[in-house]
XYZ file of N, CA and C in Angstrom:
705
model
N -55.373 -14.467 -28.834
C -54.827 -14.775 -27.504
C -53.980 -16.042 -27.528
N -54.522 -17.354 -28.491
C -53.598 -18.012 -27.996
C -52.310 -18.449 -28.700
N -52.616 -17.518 -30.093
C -50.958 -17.201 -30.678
C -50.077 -16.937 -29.978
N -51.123 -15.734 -29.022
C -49.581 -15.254 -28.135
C -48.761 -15.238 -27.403
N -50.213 -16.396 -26.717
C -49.467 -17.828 -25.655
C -48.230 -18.426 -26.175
N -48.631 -18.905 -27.298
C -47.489 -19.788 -28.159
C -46.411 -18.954 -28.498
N -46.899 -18.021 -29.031
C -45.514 -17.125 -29.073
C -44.359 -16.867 -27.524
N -45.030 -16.668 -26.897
C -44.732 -16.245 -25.259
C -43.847 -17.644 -24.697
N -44.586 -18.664 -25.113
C -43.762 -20.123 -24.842
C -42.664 -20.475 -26.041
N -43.168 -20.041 -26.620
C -41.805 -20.475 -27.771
C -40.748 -19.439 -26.795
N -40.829 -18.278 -27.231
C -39.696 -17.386 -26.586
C -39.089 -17.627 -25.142
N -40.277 -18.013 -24.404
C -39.568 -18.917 -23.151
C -38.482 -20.238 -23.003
N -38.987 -20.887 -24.081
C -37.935 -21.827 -24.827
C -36.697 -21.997 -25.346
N -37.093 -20.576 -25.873
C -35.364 -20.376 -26.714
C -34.638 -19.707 -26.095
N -35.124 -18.798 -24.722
C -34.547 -18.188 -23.881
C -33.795 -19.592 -22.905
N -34.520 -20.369 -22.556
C -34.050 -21.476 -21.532
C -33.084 -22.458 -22.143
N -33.233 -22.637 -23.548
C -32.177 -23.521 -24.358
C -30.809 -22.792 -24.338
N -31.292 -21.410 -24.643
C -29.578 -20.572 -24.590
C -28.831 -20.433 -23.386
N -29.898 -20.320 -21.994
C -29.087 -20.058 -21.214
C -28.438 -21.734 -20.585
N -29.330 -23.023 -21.117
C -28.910 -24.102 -21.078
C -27.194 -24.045 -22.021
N -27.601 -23.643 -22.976
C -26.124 -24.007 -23.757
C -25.106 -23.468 -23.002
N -24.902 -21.939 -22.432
C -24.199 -21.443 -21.737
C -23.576 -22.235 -20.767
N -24.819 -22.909 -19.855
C -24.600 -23.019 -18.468
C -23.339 -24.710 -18.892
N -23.661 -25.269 -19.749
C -22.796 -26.430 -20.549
C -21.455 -25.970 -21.013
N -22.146 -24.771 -21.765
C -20.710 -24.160 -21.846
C -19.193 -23.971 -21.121
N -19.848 -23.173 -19.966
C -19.286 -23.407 -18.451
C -18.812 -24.579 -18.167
N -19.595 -25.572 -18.056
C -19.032 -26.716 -16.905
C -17.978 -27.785 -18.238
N -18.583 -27.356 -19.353
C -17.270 -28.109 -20.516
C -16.168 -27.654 -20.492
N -16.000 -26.002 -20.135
C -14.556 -25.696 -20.021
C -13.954 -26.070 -18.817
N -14.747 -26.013 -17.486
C -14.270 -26.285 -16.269
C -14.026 -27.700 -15.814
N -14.720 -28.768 -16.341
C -14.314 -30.019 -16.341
C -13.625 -30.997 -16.980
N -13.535 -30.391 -18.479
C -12.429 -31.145 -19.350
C -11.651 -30.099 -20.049
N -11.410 -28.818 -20.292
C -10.557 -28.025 -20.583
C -9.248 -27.163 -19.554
N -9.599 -27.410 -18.200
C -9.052 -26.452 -17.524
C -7.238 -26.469 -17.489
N -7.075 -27.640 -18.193
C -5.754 -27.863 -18.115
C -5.399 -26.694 -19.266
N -5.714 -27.207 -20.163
C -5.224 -26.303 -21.348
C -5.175 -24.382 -21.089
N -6.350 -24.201 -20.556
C -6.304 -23.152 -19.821
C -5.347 -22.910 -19.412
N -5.231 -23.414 -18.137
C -3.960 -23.145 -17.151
C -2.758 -22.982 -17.692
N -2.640 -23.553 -18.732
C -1.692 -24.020 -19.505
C -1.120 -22.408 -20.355
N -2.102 -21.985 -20.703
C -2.369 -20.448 -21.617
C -1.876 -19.620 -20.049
N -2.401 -19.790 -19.053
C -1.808 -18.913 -17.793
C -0.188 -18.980 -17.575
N -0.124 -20.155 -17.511
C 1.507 -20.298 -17.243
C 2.745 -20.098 -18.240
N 2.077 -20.036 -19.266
C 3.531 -19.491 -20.371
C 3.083 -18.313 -20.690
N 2.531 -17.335 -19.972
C 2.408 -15.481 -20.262
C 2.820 -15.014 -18.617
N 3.675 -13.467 -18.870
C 3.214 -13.051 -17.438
C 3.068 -11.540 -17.878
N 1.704 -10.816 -17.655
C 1.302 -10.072 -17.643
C 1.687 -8.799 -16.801
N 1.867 -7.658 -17.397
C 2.935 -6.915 -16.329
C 2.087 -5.340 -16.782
N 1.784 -4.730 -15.688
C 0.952 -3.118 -15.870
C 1.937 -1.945 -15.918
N 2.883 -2.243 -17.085
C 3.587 -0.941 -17.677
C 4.169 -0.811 -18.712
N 3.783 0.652 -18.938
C 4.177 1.033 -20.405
C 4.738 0.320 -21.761
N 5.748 -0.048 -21.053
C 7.116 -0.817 -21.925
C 6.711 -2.332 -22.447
N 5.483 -2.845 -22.154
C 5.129 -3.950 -22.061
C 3.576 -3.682 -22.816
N 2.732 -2.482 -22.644
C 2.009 -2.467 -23.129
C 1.880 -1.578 -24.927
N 3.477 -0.992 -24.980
C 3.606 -0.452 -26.173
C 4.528 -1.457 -27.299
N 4.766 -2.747 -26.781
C 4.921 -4.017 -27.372
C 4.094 -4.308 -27.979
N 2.654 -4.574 -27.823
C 1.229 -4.403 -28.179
C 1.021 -3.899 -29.288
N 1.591 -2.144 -29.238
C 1.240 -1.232 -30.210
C 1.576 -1.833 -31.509
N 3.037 -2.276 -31.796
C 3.930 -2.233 -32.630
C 3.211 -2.995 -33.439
N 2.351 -3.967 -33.281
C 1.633 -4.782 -34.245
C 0.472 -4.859 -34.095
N -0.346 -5.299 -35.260
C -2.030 -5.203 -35.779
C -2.406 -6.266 -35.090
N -4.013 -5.734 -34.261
C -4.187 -6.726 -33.315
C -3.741 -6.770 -32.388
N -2.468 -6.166 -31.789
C -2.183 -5.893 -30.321
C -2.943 -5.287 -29.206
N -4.051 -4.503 -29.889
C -5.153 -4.245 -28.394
C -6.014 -5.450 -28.159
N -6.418 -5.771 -29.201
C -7.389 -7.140 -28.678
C -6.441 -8.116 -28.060
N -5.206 -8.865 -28.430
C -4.181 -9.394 -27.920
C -4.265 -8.816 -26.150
N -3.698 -7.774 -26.306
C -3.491 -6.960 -24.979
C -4.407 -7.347 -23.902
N -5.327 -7.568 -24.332
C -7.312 -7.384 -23.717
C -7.261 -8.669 -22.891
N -6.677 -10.140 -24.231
C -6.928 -11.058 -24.287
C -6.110 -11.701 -23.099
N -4.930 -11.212 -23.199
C -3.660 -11.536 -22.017
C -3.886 -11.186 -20.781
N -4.411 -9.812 -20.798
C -5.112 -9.753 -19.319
C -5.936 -10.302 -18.740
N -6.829 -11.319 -19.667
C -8.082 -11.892 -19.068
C -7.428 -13.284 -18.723
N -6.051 -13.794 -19.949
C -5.843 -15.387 -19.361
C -4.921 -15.161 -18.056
N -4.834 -14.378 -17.471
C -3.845 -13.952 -16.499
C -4.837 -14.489 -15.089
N -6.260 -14.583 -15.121
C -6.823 -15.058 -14.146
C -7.135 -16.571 -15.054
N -6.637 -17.285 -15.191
C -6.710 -18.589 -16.274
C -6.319 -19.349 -15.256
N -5.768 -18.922 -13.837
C -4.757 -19.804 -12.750
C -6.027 -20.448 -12.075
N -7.119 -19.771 -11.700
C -8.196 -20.209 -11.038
C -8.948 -21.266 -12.283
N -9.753 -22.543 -12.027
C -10.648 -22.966 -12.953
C -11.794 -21.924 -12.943
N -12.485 -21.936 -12.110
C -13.997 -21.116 -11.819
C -13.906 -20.220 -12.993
N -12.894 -18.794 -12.472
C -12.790 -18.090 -13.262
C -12.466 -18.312 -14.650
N -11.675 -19.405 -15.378
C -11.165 -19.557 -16.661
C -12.411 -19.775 -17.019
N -13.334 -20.871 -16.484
C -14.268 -20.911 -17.255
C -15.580 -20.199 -17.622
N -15.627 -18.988 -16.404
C -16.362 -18.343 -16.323
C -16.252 -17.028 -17.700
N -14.735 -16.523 -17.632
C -14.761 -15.858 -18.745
C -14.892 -16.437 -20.138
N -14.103 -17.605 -20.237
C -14.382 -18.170 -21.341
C -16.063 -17.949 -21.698
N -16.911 -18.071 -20.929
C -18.201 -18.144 -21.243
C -18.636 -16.845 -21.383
N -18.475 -15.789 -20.365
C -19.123 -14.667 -20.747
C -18.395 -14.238 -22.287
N -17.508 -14.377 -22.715
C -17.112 -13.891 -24.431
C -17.790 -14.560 -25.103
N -18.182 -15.766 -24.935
C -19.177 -16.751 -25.786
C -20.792 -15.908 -25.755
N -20.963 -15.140 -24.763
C -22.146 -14.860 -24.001
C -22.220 -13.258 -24.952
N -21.034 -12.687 -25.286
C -20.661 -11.567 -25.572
C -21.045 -11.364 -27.138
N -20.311 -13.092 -27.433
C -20.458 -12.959 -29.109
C -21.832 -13.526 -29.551
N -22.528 -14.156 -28.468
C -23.837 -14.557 -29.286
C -24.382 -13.553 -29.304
N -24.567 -12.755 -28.362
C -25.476 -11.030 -28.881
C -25.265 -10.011 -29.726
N -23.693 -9.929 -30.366
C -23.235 -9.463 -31.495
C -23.444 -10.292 -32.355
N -23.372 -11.683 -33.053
C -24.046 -12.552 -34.001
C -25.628 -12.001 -34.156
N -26.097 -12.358 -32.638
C -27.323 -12.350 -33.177
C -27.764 -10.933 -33.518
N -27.299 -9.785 -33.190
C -27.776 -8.491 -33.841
C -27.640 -8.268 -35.451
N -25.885 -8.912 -35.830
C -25.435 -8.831 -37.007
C -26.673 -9.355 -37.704
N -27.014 -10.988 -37.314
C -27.992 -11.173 -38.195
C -29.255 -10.567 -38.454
N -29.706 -10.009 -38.007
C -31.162 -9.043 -37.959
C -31.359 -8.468 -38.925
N -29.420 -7.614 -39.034
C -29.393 -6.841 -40.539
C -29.623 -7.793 -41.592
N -29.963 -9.150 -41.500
C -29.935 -9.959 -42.507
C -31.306 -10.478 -42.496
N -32.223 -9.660 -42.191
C -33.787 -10.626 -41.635
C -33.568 -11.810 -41.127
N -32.663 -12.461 -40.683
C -32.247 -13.926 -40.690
C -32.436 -13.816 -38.610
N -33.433 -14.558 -38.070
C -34.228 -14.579 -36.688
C -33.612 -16.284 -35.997
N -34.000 -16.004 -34.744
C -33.866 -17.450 -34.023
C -32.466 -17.386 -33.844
N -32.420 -18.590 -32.404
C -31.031 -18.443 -31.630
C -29.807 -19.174 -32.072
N -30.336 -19.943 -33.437
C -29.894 -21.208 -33.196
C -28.626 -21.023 -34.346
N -28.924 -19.823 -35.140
C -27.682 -19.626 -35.764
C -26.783 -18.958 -35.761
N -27.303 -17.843 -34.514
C -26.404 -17.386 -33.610
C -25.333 -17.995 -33.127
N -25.912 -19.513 -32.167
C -24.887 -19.981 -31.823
C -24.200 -20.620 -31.999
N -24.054 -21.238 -33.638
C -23.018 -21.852 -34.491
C -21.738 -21.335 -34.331
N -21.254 -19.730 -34.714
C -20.460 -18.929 -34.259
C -19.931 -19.289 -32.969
N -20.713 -19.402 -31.917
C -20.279 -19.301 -30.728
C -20.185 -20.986 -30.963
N -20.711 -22.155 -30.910
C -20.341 -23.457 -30.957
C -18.442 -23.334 -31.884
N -18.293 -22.980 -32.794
C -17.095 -23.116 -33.311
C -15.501 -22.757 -32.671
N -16.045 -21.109 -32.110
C -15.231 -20.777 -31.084
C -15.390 -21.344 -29.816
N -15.870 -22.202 -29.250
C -15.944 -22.953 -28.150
C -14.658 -24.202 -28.835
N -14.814 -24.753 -30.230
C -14.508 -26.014 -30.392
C -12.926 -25.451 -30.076
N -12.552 -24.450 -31.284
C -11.127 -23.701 -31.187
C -10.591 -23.415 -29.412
N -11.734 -23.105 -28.841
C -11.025 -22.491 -27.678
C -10.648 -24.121 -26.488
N -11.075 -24.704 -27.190
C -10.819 -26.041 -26.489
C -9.123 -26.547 -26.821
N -8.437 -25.714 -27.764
C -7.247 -26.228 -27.970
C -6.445 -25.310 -26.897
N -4.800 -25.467 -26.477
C -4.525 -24.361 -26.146
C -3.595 -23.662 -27.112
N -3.723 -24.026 -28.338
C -3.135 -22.698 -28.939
C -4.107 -21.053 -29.456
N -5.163 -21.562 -29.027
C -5.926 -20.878 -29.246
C -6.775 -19.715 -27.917
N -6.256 -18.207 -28.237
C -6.425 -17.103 -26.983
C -7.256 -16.484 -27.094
N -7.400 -16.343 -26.045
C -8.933 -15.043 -25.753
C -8.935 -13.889 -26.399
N -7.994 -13.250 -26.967
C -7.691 -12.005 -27.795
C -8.434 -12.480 -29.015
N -8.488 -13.813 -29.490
C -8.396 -13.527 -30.507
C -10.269 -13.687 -30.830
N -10.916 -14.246 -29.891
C -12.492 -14.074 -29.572
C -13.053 -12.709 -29.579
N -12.129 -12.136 -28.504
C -12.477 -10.682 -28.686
C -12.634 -9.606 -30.009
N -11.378 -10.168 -30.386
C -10.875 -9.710 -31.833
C -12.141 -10.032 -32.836
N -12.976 -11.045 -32.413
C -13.624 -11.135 -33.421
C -15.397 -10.458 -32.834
N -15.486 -10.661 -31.608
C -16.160 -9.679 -30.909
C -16.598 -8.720 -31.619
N -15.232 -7.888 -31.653
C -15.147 -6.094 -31.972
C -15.564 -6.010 -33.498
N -15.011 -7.601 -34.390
C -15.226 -6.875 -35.659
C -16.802 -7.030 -36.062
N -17.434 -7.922 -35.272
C -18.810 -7.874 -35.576
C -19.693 -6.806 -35.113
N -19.245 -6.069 -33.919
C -19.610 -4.970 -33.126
C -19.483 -3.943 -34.166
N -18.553 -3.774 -34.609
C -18.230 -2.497 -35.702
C -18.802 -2.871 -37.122
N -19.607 -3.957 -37.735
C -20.615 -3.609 -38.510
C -21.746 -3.618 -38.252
N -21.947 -3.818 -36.592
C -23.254 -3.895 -36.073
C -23.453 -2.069 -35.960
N -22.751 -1.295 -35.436
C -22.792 0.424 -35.115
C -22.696 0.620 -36.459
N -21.483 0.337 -37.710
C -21.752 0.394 -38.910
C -23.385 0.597 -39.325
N -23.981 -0.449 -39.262
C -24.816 -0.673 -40.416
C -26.355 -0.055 -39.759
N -25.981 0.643 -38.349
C -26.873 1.341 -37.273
C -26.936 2.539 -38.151
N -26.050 3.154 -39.036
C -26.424 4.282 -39.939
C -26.899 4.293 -40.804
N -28.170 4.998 -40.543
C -29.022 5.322 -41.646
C -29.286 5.552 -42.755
N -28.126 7.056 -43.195
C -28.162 7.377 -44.159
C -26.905 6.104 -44.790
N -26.757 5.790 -46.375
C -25.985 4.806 -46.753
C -24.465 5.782 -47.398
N -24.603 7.115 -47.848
C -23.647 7.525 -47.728
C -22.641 8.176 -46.729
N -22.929 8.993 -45.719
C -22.559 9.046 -44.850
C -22.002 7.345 -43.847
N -22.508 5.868 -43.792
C -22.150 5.136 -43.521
C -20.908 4.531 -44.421
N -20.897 4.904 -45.494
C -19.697 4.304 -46.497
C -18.651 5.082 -46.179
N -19.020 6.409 -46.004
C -17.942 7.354 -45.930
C -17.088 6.842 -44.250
N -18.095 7.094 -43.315
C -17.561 6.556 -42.128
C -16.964 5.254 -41.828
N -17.598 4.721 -42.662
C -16.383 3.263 -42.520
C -15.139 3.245 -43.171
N -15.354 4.157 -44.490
C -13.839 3.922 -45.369
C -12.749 4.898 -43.676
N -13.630 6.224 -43.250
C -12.540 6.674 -42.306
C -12.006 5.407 -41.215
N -12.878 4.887 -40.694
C -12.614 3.778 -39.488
C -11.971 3.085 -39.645
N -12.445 1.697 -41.136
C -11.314 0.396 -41.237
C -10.433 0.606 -40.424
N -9.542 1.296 -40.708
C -8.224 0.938 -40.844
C -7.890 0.713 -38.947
N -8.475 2.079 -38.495
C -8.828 1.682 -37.118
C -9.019 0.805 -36.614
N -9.664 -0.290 -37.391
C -10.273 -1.219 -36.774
C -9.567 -2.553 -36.815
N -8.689 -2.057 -38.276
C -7.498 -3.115 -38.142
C -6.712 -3.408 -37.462
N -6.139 -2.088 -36.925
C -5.195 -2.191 -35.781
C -5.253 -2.657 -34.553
N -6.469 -2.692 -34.361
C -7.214 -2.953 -32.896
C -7.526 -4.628 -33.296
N -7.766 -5.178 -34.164
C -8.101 -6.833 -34.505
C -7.584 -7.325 -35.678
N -6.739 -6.750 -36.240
C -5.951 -7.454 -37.069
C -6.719 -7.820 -38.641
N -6.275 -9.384 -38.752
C -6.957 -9.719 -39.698
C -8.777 -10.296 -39.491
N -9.155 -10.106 -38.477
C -10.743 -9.760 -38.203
C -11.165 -9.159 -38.748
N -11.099 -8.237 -39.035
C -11.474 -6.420 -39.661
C -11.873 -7.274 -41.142
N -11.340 -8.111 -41.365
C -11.589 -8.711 -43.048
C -13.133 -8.969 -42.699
N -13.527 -9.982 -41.712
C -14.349 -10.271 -41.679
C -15.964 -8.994 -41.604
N -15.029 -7.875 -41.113
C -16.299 -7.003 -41.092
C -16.387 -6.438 -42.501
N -15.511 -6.059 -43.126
C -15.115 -5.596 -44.424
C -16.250 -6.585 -45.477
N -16.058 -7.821 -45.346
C -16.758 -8.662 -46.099
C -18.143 -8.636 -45.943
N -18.519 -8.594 -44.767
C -20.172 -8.447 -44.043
C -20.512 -7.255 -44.538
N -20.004 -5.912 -44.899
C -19.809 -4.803 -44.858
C -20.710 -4.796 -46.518
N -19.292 -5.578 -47.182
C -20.008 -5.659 -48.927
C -20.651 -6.121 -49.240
N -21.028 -7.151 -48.250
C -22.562 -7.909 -49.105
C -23.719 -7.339 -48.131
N -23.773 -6.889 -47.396
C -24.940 -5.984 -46.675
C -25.084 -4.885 -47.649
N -23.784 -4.267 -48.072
C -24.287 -2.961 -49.088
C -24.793 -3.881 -50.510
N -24.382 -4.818 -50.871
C -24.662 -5.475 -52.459
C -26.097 -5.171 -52.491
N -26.351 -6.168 -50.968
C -28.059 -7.089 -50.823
C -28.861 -5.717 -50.863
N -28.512 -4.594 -50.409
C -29.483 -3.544 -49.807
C -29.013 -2.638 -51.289
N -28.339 -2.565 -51.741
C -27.942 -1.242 -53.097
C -29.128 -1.508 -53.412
N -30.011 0.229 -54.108
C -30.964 0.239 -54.773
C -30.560 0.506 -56.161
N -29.307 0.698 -56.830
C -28.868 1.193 -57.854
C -27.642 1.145 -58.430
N -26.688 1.411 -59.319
C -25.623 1.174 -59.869
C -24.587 2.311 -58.970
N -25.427 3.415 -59.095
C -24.724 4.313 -58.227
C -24.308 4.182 -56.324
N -25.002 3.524 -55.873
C -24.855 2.987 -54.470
C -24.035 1.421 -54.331
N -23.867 0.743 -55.730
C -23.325 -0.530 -55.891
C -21.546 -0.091 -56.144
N -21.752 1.079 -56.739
C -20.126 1.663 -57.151
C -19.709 2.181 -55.770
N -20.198 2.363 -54.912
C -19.602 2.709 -53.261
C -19.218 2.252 -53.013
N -19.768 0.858 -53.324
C -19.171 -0.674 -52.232
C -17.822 -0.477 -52.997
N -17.208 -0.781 -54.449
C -16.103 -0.907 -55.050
C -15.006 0.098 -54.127
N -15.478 0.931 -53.983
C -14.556 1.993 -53.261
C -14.026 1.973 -52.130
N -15.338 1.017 -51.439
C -14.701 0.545 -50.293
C -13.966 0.128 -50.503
N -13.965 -0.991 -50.952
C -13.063 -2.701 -51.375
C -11.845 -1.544 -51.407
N -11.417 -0.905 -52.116
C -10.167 0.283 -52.749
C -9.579 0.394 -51.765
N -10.230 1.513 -50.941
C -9.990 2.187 -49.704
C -9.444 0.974 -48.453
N -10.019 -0.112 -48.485
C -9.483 -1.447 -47.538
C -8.184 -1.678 -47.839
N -8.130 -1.885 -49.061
C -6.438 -2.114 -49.932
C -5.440 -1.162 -49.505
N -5.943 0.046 -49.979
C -5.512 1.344 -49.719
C -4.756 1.468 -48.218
N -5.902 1.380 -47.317
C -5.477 1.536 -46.024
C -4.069 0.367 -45.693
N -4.947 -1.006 -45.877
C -3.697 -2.071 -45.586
C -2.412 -1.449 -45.934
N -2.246 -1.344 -47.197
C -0.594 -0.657 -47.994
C -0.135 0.565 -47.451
N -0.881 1.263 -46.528
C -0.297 2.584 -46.035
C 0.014 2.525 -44.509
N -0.536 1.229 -43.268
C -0.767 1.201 -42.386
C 0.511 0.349 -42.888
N 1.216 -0.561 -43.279
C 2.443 -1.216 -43.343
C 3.832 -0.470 -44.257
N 2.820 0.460 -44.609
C 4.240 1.239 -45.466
C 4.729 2.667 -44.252
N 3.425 2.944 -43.286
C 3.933 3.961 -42.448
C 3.596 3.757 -40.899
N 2.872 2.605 -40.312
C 2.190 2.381 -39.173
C 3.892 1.179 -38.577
N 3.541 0.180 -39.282
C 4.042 -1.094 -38.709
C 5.039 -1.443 -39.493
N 6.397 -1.697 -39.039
C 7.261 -2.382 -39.382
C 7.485 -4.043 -39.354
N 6.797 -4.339 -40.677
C 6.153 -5.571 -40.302
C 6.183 -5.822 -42.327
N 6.051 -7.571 -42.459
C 5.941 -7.459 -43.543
C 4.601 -7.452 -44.267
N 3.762 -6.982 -45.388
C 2.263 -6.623 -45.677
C 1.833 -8.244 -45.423
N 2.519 -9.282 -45.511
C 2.099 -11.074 -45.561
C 1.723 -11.020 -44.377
N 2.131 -10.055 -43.047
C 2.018 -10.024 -41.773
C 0.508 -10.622 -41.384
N 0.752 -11.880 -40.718
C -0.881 -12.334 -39.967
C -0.627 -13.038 -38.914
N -1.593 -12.390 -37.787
C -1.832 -12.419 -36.374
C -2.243 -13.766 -35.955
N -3.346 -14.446 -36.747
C -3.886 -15.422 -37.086
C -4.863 -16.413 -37.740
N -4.589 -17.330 -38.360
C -5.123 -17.986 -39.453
C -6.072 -19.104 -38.932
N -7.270 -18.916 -39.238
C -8.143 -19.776 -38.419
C -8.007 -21.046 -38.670
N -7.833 -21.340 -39.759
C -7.595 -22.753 -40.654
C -6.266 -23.616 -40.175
N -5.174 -23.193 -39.326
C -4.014 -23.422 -39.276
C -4.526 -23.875 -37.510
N -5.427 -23.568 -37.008
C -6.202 -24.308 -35.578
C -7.565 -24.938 -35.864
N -8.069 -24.718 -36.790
C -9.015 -26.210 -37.067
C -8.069 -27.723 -37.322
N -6.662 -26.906 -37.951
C -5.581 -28.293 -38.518
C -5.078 -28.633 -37.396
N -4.898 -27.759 -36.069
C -4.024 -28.398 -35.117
C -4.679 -28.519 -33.841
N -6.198 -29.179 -33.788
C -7.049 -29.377 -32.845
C -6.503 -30.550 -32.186
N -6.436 -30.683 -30.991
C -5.789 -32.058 -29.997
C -7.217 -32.707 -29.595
């Protein structure tokens, strides 16, 4: 009984610390970021047709982009800037923290490193909501990924998807790709389930060189964005 007290209070704890970080979350963007915000509102104007949304298409990462532009479009209000800003923070700690599970790896707290980093980035304004999302989706898609059971049928279904998934987040998709191979490394029971992963890796290559040789007129160096190039240009 009174483990389970303790257990019951711990979990009450880490529930009240997260929704503490959040609620900080919030009032940090709304009291010392909102300029920069606003700032992301006033040099886009968001427009609901075709011709504007098949601009989008033409390049990798244009749906999350797309997603992202519609959301800084209410960026004019503070309340709201900071409110969404937070629910994507709110979005990605529950995709972190699922990702990690597949990793036995428990507790909130390294969940929200992820989300602490993209808070620091989103404090600049060169840095957009697309591109949170973008990273959203790619953790989402080895979270349903790695939801399959069987391990061949999951290799097979991802080599079909990637590429899908590129288009929709760009250079994100790396990041699931990578989570992808060392989840299969850590879990391979054999040489024969370790030679899958290689195929992936193939099939990633593969896809990239065919999605720029027949998708996008674009050059293969083509990148949406480089995370390292906004840790360098933090204000």
């Amino acid at each position: 009984m009174e483990k389970s007290v303790n257990s019951a209070n711990k979990n009450v704890m880490k529930t009240g610390f997260t929704i503490l970080y959040f609620l900080l979350n919030f009032f940090y963007f709304l009291l010392f970021n909102t300029n920069h915000l606003l700032y992301q509102e006033q040099i886009q104007l968001f427009r609901f047709d075709s011709a504007y949304f098949y601009e989008f298409l033409s390049r990798p990462g244009g749906l999350a982009e797309y997603a992202g532009t519609f959301i800084i479009q209410f960026y004019i209000f503070p309340l709201a800037a900071s409110f969404l800003v937070t629910i994507l923070s709110v979005a990605l700690y529950f995709a972190i923290r699922s990702l990690l599970k597949k990793f036995k790896i428990s507790g909130i707290y390294w969940s929200l490193v992820p989300v602490l980093i993209i808070a620091v980035l989103q404090s600049d304004h060169i840095y957009y909501a697309g591109y949170t999302i973008a990273f959203i989706l790619a953790v989402l898609f080895f979270n349903v990924y790695s939801s399959i059971e069987n391990r061949y049928i999951r290799l097979v279904s991802g080599n079909l998807t990637w590429f899908l998934l590129y288009m929709v987040v760009a250079d994100f998709a790396f990041i699931s790709a990578a989570v992808i191979v060392l989840y299969e490394v850590f879990t391979a029971k054999n040489y024969k389930q370790r030679l899958f992963v290689f195929v992936f890796v193939f099939i990633v290559f593969l896809s990239m060189i065919a999605l720029f040789r027949f998708v996008y007129i674009l050059p293969l160096s083509y990148k949406w964005i480089n995370p390292l190039i906004y840790i360098g240009n933090l204000t």
